[in-house]
Amino acid sequence: MVEQLFFKKLNSLCTSKEIFDFLRSLEVMSDTMASGALQRISEVEVDDNGLKNPEGVLENEVFRALCFQFEFGSSKLSNTGLLTALQALVKLRIDPQSTLMASLLSEGEERLGKGQLTVKNLCTLGDILLELEGPSCAMLQQIVNELQEKDIEKWSPRELVMVYKMLQVTVREGKHYQGLLNRMNSVTLTIVSQLSPKFTSIILNSLVVLHQTQAVPLVIALCKHSVKHVPYFTDDELVNVLEAFLCFGHREQIFTEALETRVPQSIFTMQPQTVSKVMQYCCQRMILSKPIFDAVAEGFISDPDRFTTDQIAECIIPFGTLNYLPSSASSLFMKLETVLHIHFSQFQPHTLLNLLHSCVLIQRYPVNFLPKIFSPYFLQRLQAQPPGLDRIVTSKLTQLFLTVTLECPFYEGPKLLPKYQVKAFLMPHSSLDVHLLKRVKAGLLHLLKKRIYFASEVSTPYFYTVDIEIKLDEEGFVLPAAQCEEVHRRIALSVDGQNRFCVNSHNLLGEEAIKQRHLQLLGYEVVQIPFFEIESLQNCRKMAEYLHKKIFPHTYRLSC
């Protein structure tokens, strides 16, 4: 009861002077009370810049008396008193080489060797050693070894979290302690429903850092559990959760729905890092969430200066990747252009290329900046930084060049030199669905009777590959695919599998949308064959009927 009253009074005090006056009024203090007093002093007197009033604290007679008590009575302290005092002294920046610190650390090491410390004590001692000596401290390994001997099933959620955090810093990949991690992962799986937002975030972050890719059941359970915490996560906690979703390739529709509620409500107060991480999650998981994208656009328009150049790119690129123009598109891209004019030189070259390339996917043309992009100086900078001028980078450069050639005939600036151009675009998100292509080809064969009347995966002189090409003469007769003379019309069938669309959507991805747009500008008649129109067709005859209506909506004849 005395200690409860003591701590209630202590925690109401806000300056070291008030604390010292209060301590002078006491006749006796337990070691727990004394260490708690040190802890409270460190809380009120230490800020981000260190100790506010070094002389007023360190030279105070009450403070010196407390330190004397701990230095010469360390063997009589309880584990809690010893470790709480050490934590407070570390925070107060007391010299680690002082006799006071040496005495307390030596006592802690002795109790560690005798196996006298609880799980909570071990984690607290680990935090102290990390602060003093860093991850290379030899005693940390001894602590981890001691933890392996403990009965994990008896640990509280808080103790599990403390151990995860310590392993995250000391072990990193966890290879030498995978047995301990496996046991912890199994126990944690049984208590997921009890975890608070903070604990959920910390454990997911630890699983990412420790590369626990084999802990799939735990990851899935934590991701599902995180849904109900979305409104309550701090921004930093939400970033950790999103990192886990990205790292482990997980996606939850109800998690996205929870984000769709939180992001629009808090977009103007949400940290830029959190906003960019939400967009990165949507982009990598191919989730087109109009409420989130619209809110992020409004947030960027409102105050773009709070975002770093990398965060700007992470927020804007998904609009192009997922082929979406928000309702505020005009204001958004005007604001982006202003930012680019002011901060152009601050963007890393690859970040800048990715950003401008994403704009052309949705017909926003950065013509004012292309002379700099196509300049030898900028191309040298691209080449000098990883990944250099690899095929993905040169594909984006070539597509930028093709875009201004086809869609911006008024552009008269520098061109992209042929040595930087690719022969065929690399389109990582729009690979051909081979199974779907096979079904369409079977339907075409049923329709056109002979295989010679269409060609598949046709390379063009314009960097794109056409899924299926059909040639017609001037009178509308179908020509053999190999024939080059008397070709009046070229029909490009775009066989669009699910991977060419945003998740759970009929919205084409940006790289596929620009391909179909460019093929039309190059003279092709593009006929889209989306998966959702043909997945229910049961046989070749029905597929042929469908293709007839799509390709030849009025009539057709076969050439002899």
mmCIF file with all atom_site columns, N, CA, C and O in Angstrom, residues 321-369:
data_model
loop_
_atom_site.group_PDB
_atom_site.id
_atom_site.type_symbol
_atom_site.label_atom_id
_atom_site.label_alt_id
_atom_site.label_comp_id
_atom_site.label_asym_id
_atom_site.label_entity_id
_atom_site.label_seq_id
_atom_site.pdbx_PDB_ins_code
_atom_site.Cartn_x
_atom_site.Cartn_y
_atom_site.Cartn_z
_atom_site.occupancy
_atom_site.B_iso_or_equiv
_atom_site.pdbx_formal_charge
_atom_site.auth_seq_id
_atom_site.auth_comp_id
_atom_site.auth_asym_id
_atom_site.auth_atom_id
_atom_site.pdbx_PDB_model_num
ATOM 1   N N  . THR A 1 321 ? 0.434   2.928  -62.785 1.00 0.00 ? 321 THR A N  1
ATOM 2   C CA . THR A 1 321 ? 0.533   1.469  -62.795 1.00 0.00 ? 321 THR A CA 1
ATOM 3   C C  . THR A 1 321 ? -0.846  0.820  -62.863 1.00 0.00 ? 321 THR A C  1
ATOM 4   O O  . THR A 1 321 ? -1.064  -0.149 -63.601 1.00 0.00 ? 321 THR A O  1
ATOM 5   N N  . LEU A 1 322 ? -1.795  1.371  -62.077 1.00 0.00 ? 322 LEU A N  1
ATOM 6   C CA . LEU A 1 322 ? -3.133  0.791  -62.009 1.00 0.00 ? 322 LEU A CA 1
ATOM 7   C C  . LEU A 1 322 ? -4.127  1.505  -62.917 1.00 0.00 ? 322 LEU A C  1
ATOM 8   O O  . LEU A 1 322 ? -5.328  1.215  -62.881 1.00 0.00 ? 322 LEU A O  1
ATOM 9   N N  . ASN A 1 323 ? -3.603  2.462  -63.730 1.00 0.00 ? 323 ASN A N  1
ATOM 10  C CA . ASN A 1 323 ? -4.409  3.072  -64.792 1.00 0.00 ? 323 ASN A CA 1
ATOM 11  C C  . ASN A 1 323 ? -5.654  3.759  -64.239 1.00 0.00 ? 323 ASN A C  1
ATOM 12  O O  . ASN A 1 323 ? -6.781  3.468  -64.618 1.00 0.00 ? 323 ASN A O  1
ATOM 13  N N  . TYR A 1 324 ? -5.409  4.713  -63.308 1.00 0.00 ? 324 TYR A N  1
ATOM 14  C CA . TYR A 1 324 ? -6.552  5.402  -62.691 1.00 0.00 ? 324 TYR A CA 1
ATOM 15  C C  . TYR A 1 324 ? -6.295  6.901  -62.609 1.00 0.00 ? 324 TYR A C  1
ATOM 16  O O  . TYR A 1 324 ? -5.256  7.344  -62.109 1.00 0.00 ? 324 TYR A O  1
ATOM 17  N N  . LEU A 1 325 ? -7.240  7.667  -63.081 1.00 0.00 ? 325 LEU A N  1
ATOM 18  C CA . LEU A 1 325 ? -7.214  9.118  -62.949 1.00 0.00 ? 325 LEU A CA 1
ATOM 19  C C  . LEU A 1 325 ? -8.240  9.533  -61.897 1.00 0.00 ? 325 LEU A C  1
ATOM 20  O O  . LEU A 1 325 ? -9.433  9.278  -62.065 1.00 0.00 ? 325 LEU A O  1
ATOM 21  N N  . PRO A 1 326 ? -7.797  10.161 -60.814 1.00 0.00 ? 326 PRO A N  1
ATOM 22  C CA . PRO A 1 326 ? -8.761  10.579 -59.779 1.00 0.00 ? 326 PRO A CA 1
ATOM 23  C C  . PRO A 1 326 ? -9.598  11.750 -60.279 1.00 0.00 ? 326 PRO A C  1
ATOM 24  O O  . PRO A 1 326 ? -9.281  12.373 -61.290 1.00 0.00 ? 326 PRO A O  1
ATOM 25  N N  . SER A 1 327 ? -10.640 12.053 -59.555 1.00 0.00 ? 327 SER A N  1
ATOM 26  C CA . SER A 1 327 ? -11.514 13.163 -59.945 1.00 0.00 ? 327 SER A CA 1
ATOM 27  C C  . SER A 1 327 ? -10.763 14.491 -59.935 1.00 0.00 ? 327 SER A C  1
ATOM 28  O O  . SER A 1 327 ? -11.123 15.416 -60.664 1.00 0.00 ? 327 SER A O  1
ATOM 29  N N  . SER A 1 328 ? -9.704  14.565 -59.136 1.00 0.00 ? 328 SER A N  1
ATOM 30  C CA . SER A 1 328 ? -8.920  15.797 -59.043 1.00 0.00 ? 328 SER A CA 1
ATOM 31  C C  . SER A 1 328 ? -7.651  15.722 -59.901 1.00 0.00 ? 328 SER A C  1
ATOM 32  O O  . SER A 1 328 ? -6.652  16.378 -59.587 1.00 0.00 ? 328 SER A O  1
ATOM 33  N N  . ALA A 1 329 ? -7.695  14.914 -60.969 1.00 0.00 ? 329 ALA A N  1
ATOM 34  C CA . ALA A 1 329 ? -6.496  14.659 -61.773 1.00 0.00 ? 329 ALA A CA 1
ATOM 35  C C  . ALA A 1 329 ? -5.844  15.944 -62.279 1.00 0.00 ? 329 ALA A C  1
ATOM 36  O O  . ALA A 1 329 ? -4.614  16.083 -62.254 1.00 0.00 ? 329 ALA A O  1
ATOM 37  N N  . SER A 1 330 ? -6.634  16.880 -62.738 1.00 0.00 ? 330 SER A N  1
ATOM 38  C CA . SER A 1 330 ? -6.086  18.118 -63.293 1.00 0.00 ? 330 SER A CA 1
ATOM 39  C C  . SER A 1 330 ? -5.245  18.859 -62.256 1.00 0.00 ? 330 SER A C  1
ATOM 40  O O  . SER A 1 330 ? -4.094  19.240 -62.520 1.00 0.00 ? 330 SER A O  1
ATOM 41  N N  . SER A 1 331 ? -5.785  19.017 -61.050 1.00 0.00 ? 331 SER A N  1
ATOM 42  C CA . SER A 1 331 ? -5.061  19.699 -59.971 1.00 0.00 ? 331 SER A CA 1
ATOM 43  C C  . SER A 1 331 ? -3.855  18.893 -59.519 1.00 0.00 ? 331 SER A C  1
ATOM 44  O O  . SER A 1 331 ? -2.789  19.452 -59.215 1.00 0.00 ? 331 SER A O  1
ATOM 45  N N  . LEU A 1 332 ? -4.020  17.565 -59.472 1.00 0.00 ? 332 LEU A N  1
ATOM 46  C CA . LEU A 1 332 ? -2.944  16.695 -59.017 1.00 0.00 ? 332 LEU A CA 1
ATOM 47  C C  . LEU A 1 332 ? -1.715  16.837 -59.899 1.00 0.00 ? 332 LEU A C  1
ATOM 48  O O  . LEU A 1 332 ? -0.589  17.029 -59.407 1.00 0.00 ? 332 LEU A O  1
ATOM 49  N N  . PHE A 1 333 ? -1.903  16.757 -61.215 1.00 0.00 ? 333 PHE A N  1
ATOM 50  C CA . PHE A 1 333 ? -0.743  16.771 -62.105 1.00 0.00 ? 333 PHE A CA 1
ATOM 51  C C  . PHE A 1 333 ? -0.195  18.183 -62.324 1.00 0.00 ? 333 PHE A C  1
ATOM 52  O O  . PHE A 1 333 ? 0.994   18.345 -62.614 1.00 0.00 ? 333 PHE A O  1
ATOM 53  N N  . MET A 1 334 ? -1.027  19.194 -62.145 1.00 0.00 ? 334 MET A N  1
ATOM 54  C CA . MET A 1 334 ? -0.502  20.567 -62.129 1.00 0.00 ? 334 MET A CA 1
ATOM 55  C C  . MET A 1 334 ? 0.412   20.762 -60.924 1.00 0.00 ? 334 MET A C  1
ATOM 56  O O  . MET A 1 334 ? 1.483   21.362 -61.027 1.00 0.00 ? 334 MET A O  1
ATOM 57  N N  . LYS A 1 335 ? -0.024  20.236 -59.775 1.00 0.00 ? 335 LYS A N  1
ATOM 58  C CA . LYS A 1 335 ? 0.791   20.347 -58.563 1.00 0.00 ? 335 LYS A CA 1
ATOM 59  C C  . LYS A 1 335 ? 2.084   19.557 -58.711 1.00 0.00 ? 335 LYS A C  1
ATOM 60  O O  . LYS A 1 335 ? 3.170   20.028 -58.315 1.00 0.00 ? 335 LYS A O  1
ATOM 61  N N  . LEU A 1 336 ? 1.982   18.367 -59.313 1.00 0.00 ? 336 LEU A N  1
ATOM 62  C CA . LEU A 1 336 ? 3.177   17.548 -59.534 1.00 0.00 ? 336 LEU A CA 1
ATOM 63  C C  . LEU A 1 336 ? 4.161   18.277 -60.444 1.00 0.00 ? 336 LEU A C  1
ATOM 64  O O  . LEU A 1 336 ? 5.372   18.277 -60.191 1.00 0.00 ? 336 LEU A O  1
ATOM 65  N N  . GLU A 1 337 ? 3.654   18.906 -61.497 1.00 0.00 ? 337 GLU A N  1
ATOM 66  C CA . GLU A 1 337 ? 4.540   19.625 -62.421 1.00 0.00 ? 337 GLU A CA 1
ATOM 67  C C  . GLU A 1 337 ? 5.257   20.765 -61.707 1.00 0.00 ? 337 GLU A C  1
ATOM 68  O O  . GLU A 1 337 ? 6.455   20.993 -61.918 1.00 0.00 ? 337 GLU A O  1
ATOM 69  N N  . THR A 1 338 ? 4.539   21.464 -60.839 1.00 0.00 ? 338 THR A N  1
ATOM 70  C CA . THR A 1 338 ? 5.162   22.542 -60.062 1.00 0.00 ? 338 THR A CA 1
ATOM 71  C C  . THR A 1 338 ? 6.276   22.008 -59.179 1.00 0.00 ? 338 THR A C  1
ATOM 72  O O  . THR A 1 338 ? 7.364   22.587 -59.096 1.00 0.00 ? 338 THR A O  1
ATOM 73  N N  . VAL A 1 339 ? 6.004   20.885 -58.504 1.00 0.00 ? 339 VAL A N  1
ATOM 74  C CA . VAL A 1 339 ? 7.007   20.262 -57.633 1.00 0.00 ? 339 VAL A CA 1
ATOM 75  C C  . VAL A 1 339 ? 8.235   19.847 -58.447 1.00 0.00 ? 339 VAL A C  1
ATOM 76  O O  . VAL A 1 339 ? 9.377   20.056 -58.021 1.00 0.00 ? 339 VAL A O  1
ATOM 77  N N  . LEU A 1 340 ? 8.004   19.272 -59.624 1.00 0.00 ? 340 LEU A N  1
ATOM 78  C CA . LEU A 1 340 ? 9.120   18.830 -60.464 1.00 0.00 ? 340 LEU A CA 1
ATOM 79  C C  . LEU A 1 340 ? 9.964   20.014 -60.935 1.00 0.00 ? 340 LEU A C  1
ATOM 80  O O  . LEU A 1 340 ? 11.195  19.929 -60.988 1.00 0.00 ? 340 LEU A O  1
ATOM 81  N N  . HIS A 1 341 ? 9.319   21.107 -61.283 1.00 0.00 ? 341 HIS A N  1
ATOM 82  C CA . HIS A 1 341 ? 10.069  22.297 -61.703 1.00 0.00 ? 341 HIS A CA 1
ATOM 83  C C  . HIS A 1 341 ? 10.989  22.789 -60.582 1.00 0.00 ? 341 HIS A C  1
ATOM 84  O O  . HIS A 1 341 ? 12.130  23.182 -60.827 1.00 0.00 ? 341 HIS A O  1
ATOM 85  N N  . ILE A 1 342 ? 10.491  22.741 -59.354 1.00 0.00 ? 342 ILE A N  1
ATOM 86  C CA . ILE A 1 342 ? 11.253  23.276 -58.221 1.00 0.00 ? 342 ILE A CA 1
ATOM 87  C C  . ILE A 1 342 ? 12.318  22.291 -57.740 1.00 0.00 ? 342 ILE A C  1
ATOM 88  O O  . ILE A 1 342 ? 13.447  22.677 -57.426 1.00 0.00 ? 342 ILE A O  1
ATOM 89  N N  . HIS A 1 343 ? 11.963  20.998 -57.706 1.00 0.00 ? 343 HIS A N  1
ATOM 90  C CA . HIS A 1 343 ? 12.832  20.004 -57.054 1.00 0.00 ? 343 HIS A CA 1
ATOM 91  C C  . HIS A 1 343 ? 13.410  18.971 -58.025 1.00 0.00 ? 343 HIS A C  1
ATOM 92  O O  . HIS A 1 343 ? 13.863  17.913 -57.578 1.00 0.00 ? 343 HIS A O  1
ATOM 93  N N  . PHE A 1 344 ? 13.390  19.258 -59.303 1.00 0.00 ? 344 PHE A N  1
ATOM 94  C CA . PHE A 1 344 ? 13.819  18.269 -60.310 1.00 0.00 ? 344 PHE A CA 1
ATOM 95  C C  . PHE A 1 344 ? 15.171  17.649 -59.972 1.00 0.00 ? 344 PHE A C  1
ATOM 96  O O  . PHE A 1 344 ? 15.342  16.428 -60.011 1.00 0.00 ? 344 PHE A O  1
ATOM 97  N N  . SER A 1 345 ? 16.146  18.483 -59.622 1.00 0.00 ? 345 SER A N  1
ATOM 98  C CA . SER A 1 345 ? 17.514  17.989 -59.383 1.00 0.00 ? 345 SER A CA 1
ATOM 99  C C  . SER A 1 345 ? 17.626  17.149 -58.118 1.00 0.00 ? 345 SER A C  1
ATOM 100 O O  . SER A 1 345 ? 18.617  16.435 -57.933 1.00 0.00 ? 345 SER A O  1
ATOM 101 N N  . GLN A 1 346 ? 16.611  17.208 -57.243 1.00 0.00 ? 346 GLN A N  1
ATOM 102 C CA . GLN A 1 346 ? 16.672  16.448 -55.992 1.00 0.00 ? 346 GLN A CA 1
ATOM 103 C C  . GLN A 1 346 ? 16.184  15.002 -56.154 1.00 0.00 ? 346 GLN A C  1
ATOM 104 O O  . GLN A 1 346 ? 16.413  14.169 -55.276 1.00 0.00 ? 346 GLN A O  1
ATOM 105 N N  . PHE A 1 347 ? 15.500  14.710 -57.254 1.00 0.00 ? 347 PHE A N  1
ATOM 106 C CA . PHE A 1 347 ? 15.031  13.344 -57.490 1.00 0.00 ? 347 PHE A CA 1
ATOM 107 C C  . PHE A 1 347 ? 16.191  12.466 -57.957 1.00 0.00 ? 347 PHE A C  1
ATOM 108 O O  . PHE A 1 347 ? 17.000  12.885 -58.794 1.00 0.00 ? 347 PHE A O  1
ATOM 109 N N  . GLN A 1 348 ? 16.255  11.253 -57.416 1.00 0.00 ? 348 GLN A N  1
ATOM 110 C CA . GLN A 1 348 ? 17.204  10.282 -57.939 1.00 0.00 ? 348 GLN A CA 1
ATOM 111 C C  . GLN A 1 348 ? 16.812  9.926  -59.370 1.00 0.00 ? 348 GLN A C  1
ATOM 112 O O  . GLN A 1 348 ? 15.608  9.869  -59.683 1.00 0.00 ? 348 GLN A O  1
ATOM 113 N N  . PRO A 1 349 ? 17.771  9.677  -60.269 1.00 0.00 ? 349 PRO A N  1
ATOM 114 C CA . PRO A 1 349 ? 17.442  9.485  -61.689 1.00 0.00 ? 349 PRO A CA 1
ATOM 115 C C  . PRO A 1 349 ? 16.447  8.355  -61.952 1.00 0.00 ? 349 PRO A C  1
ATOM 116 O O  . PRO A 1 349 ? 15.515  8.520  -62.743 1.00 0.00 ? 349 PRO A O  1
ATOM 117 N N  . HIS A 1 350 ? 16.616  7.210  -61.301 1.00 0.00 ? 350 HIS A N  1
ATOM 118 C CA . HIS A 1 350 ? 15.697  6.091  -61.551 1.00 0.00 ? 350 HIS A CA 1
ATOM 119 C C  . HIS A 1 350 ? 14.306  6.392  -61.000 1.00 0.00 ? 350 HIS A C  1
ATOM 120 O O  . HIS A 1 350 ? 13.290  6.012  -61.601 1.00 0.00 ? 350 HIS A O  1
ATOM 121 N N  . THR A 1 351 ? 14.257  7.081  -59.854 1.00 0.00 ? 351 THR A N  1
ATOM 122 C CA . THR A 1 351 ? 12.966  7.489  -59.290 1.00 0.00 ? 351 THR A CA 1
ATOM 123 C C  . THR A 1 351 ? 12.243  8.423  -60.252 1.00 0.00 ? 351 THR A C  1
ATOM 124 O O  . THR A 1 351 ? 11.027  8.289  -60.490 1.00 0.00 ? 351 THR A O  1
ATOM 125 N N  . LEU A 1 352 ? 12.990  9.362  -60.823 1.00 0.00 ? 352 LEU A N  1
ATOM 126 C CA . LEU A 1 352 ? 12.408  10.326 -61.746 1.00 0.00 ? 352 LEU A CA 1
ATOM 127 C C  . LEU A 1 352 ? 11.892  9.634  -63.012 1.00 0.00 ? 352 LEU A C  1
ATOM 128 O O  . LEU A 1 352 ? 10.783  9.928  -63.489 1.00 0.00 ? 352 LEU A O  1
ATOM 129 N N  . LEU A 1 353 ? 12.672  8.721  -63.556 1.00 0.00 ? 353 LEU A N  1
ATOM 130 C CA . LEU A 1 353 ? 12.235  7.990  -64.749 1.00 0.00 ? 353 LEU A CA 1
ATOM 131 C C  . LEU A 1 353 ? 10.955  7.211  -64.467 1.00 0.00 ? 353 LEU A C  1
ATOM 132 O O  . LEU A 1 353 ? 9.999   7.241  -65.261 1.00 0.00 ? 353 LEU A O  1
ATOM 133 N N  . ASN A 1 354 ? 10.925  6.497  -63.343 1.00 0.00 ? 354 ASN A N  1
ATOM 134 C CA . ASN A 1 354 ? 9.729   5.710  -62.999 1.00 0.00 ? 354 ASN A CA 1
ATOM 135 C C  . ASN A 1 354 ? 8.500   6.609  -62.839 1.00 0.00 ? 354 ASN A C  1
ATOM 136 O O  . ASN A 1 354 ? 7.388   6.253  -63.249 1.00 0.00 ? 354 ASN A O  1
ATOM 137 N N  . LEU A 1 355 ? 8.705   7.788  -62.240 1.00 0.00 ? 355 LEU A N  1
ATOM 138 C CA . LEU A 1 355 ? 7.608   8.720  -62.020 1.00 0.00 ? 355 LEU A CA 1
ATOM 139 C C  . LEU A 1 355 ? 7.063   9.246  -63.350 1.00 0.00 ? 355 LEU A C  1
ATOM 140 O O  . LEU A 1 355 ? 5.845   9.221  -63.592 1.00 0.00 ? 355 LEU A O  1
ATOM 141 N N  . LEU A 1 356 ? 7.941   9.700  -64.232 1.00 0.00 ? 356 LEU A N  1
ATOM 142 C CA . LEU A 1 356 ? 7.492   10.261 -65.511 1.00 0.00 ? 356 LEU A CA 1
ATOM 143 C C  . LEU A 1 356 ? 6.901   9.183  -66.415 1.00 0.00 ? 356 LEU A C  1
ATOM 144 O O  . LEU A 1 356 ? 5.931   9.430  -67.143 1.00 0.00 ? 356 LEU A O  1
ATOM 145 N N  . HIS A 1 357 ? 7.463   7.975  -66.355 1.00 0.00 ? 357 HIS A N  1
ATOM 146 C CA . HIS A 1 357 ? 6.917   6.875  -67.149 1.00 0.00 ? 357 HIS A CA 1
ATOM 147 C C  . HIS A 1 357 ? 5.498   6.546  -66.707 1.00 0.00 ? 357 HIS A C  1
ATOM 148 O O  . HIS A 1 357 ? 4.610   6.283  -67.529 1.00 0.00 ? 357 HIS A O  1
ATOM 149 N N  . SER A 1 358 ? 5.264   6.572  -65.388 1.00 0.00 ? 358 SER A N  1
ATOM 150 C CA . SER A 1 358 ? 3.917   6.260  -64.890 1.00 0.00 ? 358 SER A CA 1
ATOM 151 C C  . SER A 1 358 ? 2.911   7.299  -65.369 1.00 0.00 ? 358 SER A C  1
ATOM 152 O O  . SER A 1 358 ? 1.738   6.986  -65.574 1.00 0.00 ? 358 SER A O  1
ATOM 153 N N  . CYS A 1 359 ? 3.357   8.541  -65.560 1.00 0.00 ? 359 CYS A N  1
ATOM 154 C CA . CYS A 1 359 ? 2.442   9.598  -66.020 1.00 0.00 ? 359 CYS A CA 1
ATOM 155 C C  . CYS A 1 359 ? 1.947   9.324  -67.442 1.00 0.00 ? 359 CYS A C  1
ATOM 156 O O  . CYS A 1 359 ? 0.768   9.522  -67.739 1.00 0.00 ? 359 CYS A O  1
ATOM 157 N N  . VAL A 1 360 ? 2.832   8.878  -68.330 1.00 0.00 ? 360 VAL A N  1
ATOM 158 C CA . VAL A 1 360 ? 2.404   8.672  -69.719 1.00 0.00 ? 360 VAL A CA 1
ATOM 159 C C  . VAL A 1 360 ? 1.463   7.479  -69.840 1.00 0.00 ? 360 VAL A C  1
ATOM 160 O O  . VAL A 1 360 ? 0.685   7.393  -70.796 1.00 0.00 ? 360 VAL A O  1
ATOM 161 N N  . LEU A 1 361 ? 1.509   6.561  -68.882 1.00 0.00 ? 361 LEU A N  1
ATOM 162 C CA . LEU A 1 361 ? 0.586   5.422  -68.924 1.00 0.00 ? 361 LEU A CA 1
ATOM 163 C C  . LEU A 1 361 ? -0.862  5.901  -68.887 1.00 0.00 ? 361 LEU A C  1
ATOM 164 O O  . LEU A 1 361 ? -1.749  5.262  -69.451 1.00 0.00 ? 361 LEU A O  1
ATOM 165 N N  . ILE A 1 362 ? -1.091  7.027  -68.207 1.00 0.00 ? 362 ILE A N  1
ATOM 166 C CA . ILE A 1 362 ? -2.458  7.556  -68.081 1.00 0.00 ? 362 ILE A CA 1
ATOM 167 C C  . ILE A 1 362 ? -2.592  8.875  -68.835 1.00 0.00 ? 362 ILE A C  1
ATOM 168 O O  . ILE A 1 362 ? -3.391  9.736  -68.464 1.00 0.00 ? 362 ILE A O  1
ATOM 169 N N  . GLN A 1 363 ? -1.792  9.011  -69.911 1.00 0.00 ? 363 GLN A N  1
ATOM 170 C CA . GLN A 1 363 ? -1.922  10.138 -70.846 1.00 0.00 ? 363 GLN A CA 1
ATOM 171 C C  . GLN A 1 363 ? -1.699  11.497 -70.187 1.00 0.00 ? 363 GLN A C  1
ATOM 172 O O  . GLN A 1 363 ? -2.365  12.476 -70.480 1.00 0.00 ? 363 GLN A O  1
ATOM 173 N N  . ARG A 1 364 ? -0.723  11.522 -69.265 1.00 0.00 ? 364 ARG A N  1
ATOM 174 C CA . ARG A 1 364 ? -0.252  12.787 -68.715 1.00 0.00 ? 364 ARG A CA 1
ATOM 175 C C  . ARG A 1 364 ? 1.194   12.925 -69.182 1.00 0.00 ? 364 ARG A C  1
ATOM 176 O O  . ARG A 1 364 ? 2.055   12.172 -68.748 1.00 0.00 ? 364 ARG A O  1
ATOM 177 N N  . TYR A 1 365 ? 1.437   13.877 -70.084 1.00 0.00 ? 365 TYR A N  1
ATOM 178 C CA . TYR A 1 365 ? 2.692   13.894 -70.841 1.00 0.00 ? 365 TYR A CA 1
ATOM 179 C C  . TYR A 1 365 ? 3.676   14.916 -70.267 1.00 0.00 ? 365 TYR A C  1
ATOM 180 O O  . TYR A 1 365 ? 3.409   16.126 -70.303 1.00 0.00 ? 365 TYR A O  1
ATOM 181 N N  . PRO A 1 366 ? 4.804   14.450 -69.745 1.00 0.00 ? 366 PRO A N  1
ATOM 182 C CA . PRO A 1 366 ? 5.781   15.353 -69.112 1.00 0.00 ? 366 PRO A CA 1
ATOM 183 C C  . PRO A 1 366 ? 6.737   15.976 -70.140 1.00 0.00 ? 366 PRO A C  1
ATOM 184 O O  . PRO A 1 366 ? 7.961   15.880 -70.017 1.00 0.00 ? 366 PRO A O  1
ATOM 185 N N  . VAL A 1 367 ? 6.171   16.617 -71.175 1.00 0.00 ? 367 VAL A N  1
ATOM 186 C CA . VAL A 1 367 ? 7.006   17.092 -72.290 1.00 0.00 ? 367 VAL A CA 1
ATOM 187 C C  . VAL A 1 367 ? 8.019   18.144 -71.849 1.00 0.00 ? 367 VAL A C  1
ATOM 188 O O  . VAL A 1 367 ? 9.090   18.274 -72.464 1.00 0.00 ? 367 VAL A O  1
ATOM 189 N N  . ASN A 1 368 ? 7.717   18.876 -70.789 1.00 0.00 ? 368 ASN A N  1
ATOM 190 C CA . ASN A 1 368 ? 8.648   19.910 -70.337 1.00 0.00 ? 368 ASN A CA 1
ATOM 191 C C  . ASN A 1 368 ? 9.924   19.332 -69.728 1.00 0.00 ? 368 ASN A C  1
ATOM 192 O O  . ASN A 1 368 ? 10.925  20.041 -69.602 1.00 0.00 ? 368 ASN A O  1
ATOM 193 N N  . PHE A 1 369 ? 9.874   18.060 -69.361 1.00 0.00 ? 369 PHE A N  1
ATOM 194 C CA . PHE A 1 369 ? 11.019  17.454 -68.692 1.00 0.00 ? 369 PHE A CA 1
ATOM 195 C C  . PHE A 1 369 ? 11.760  16.445 -69.565 1.00 0.00 ? 369 PHE A C  1
ATOM 196 O O  . PHE A 1 369 ? 12.845  15.995 -69.217 1.00 0.00 ? 369 PHE A O  1
#
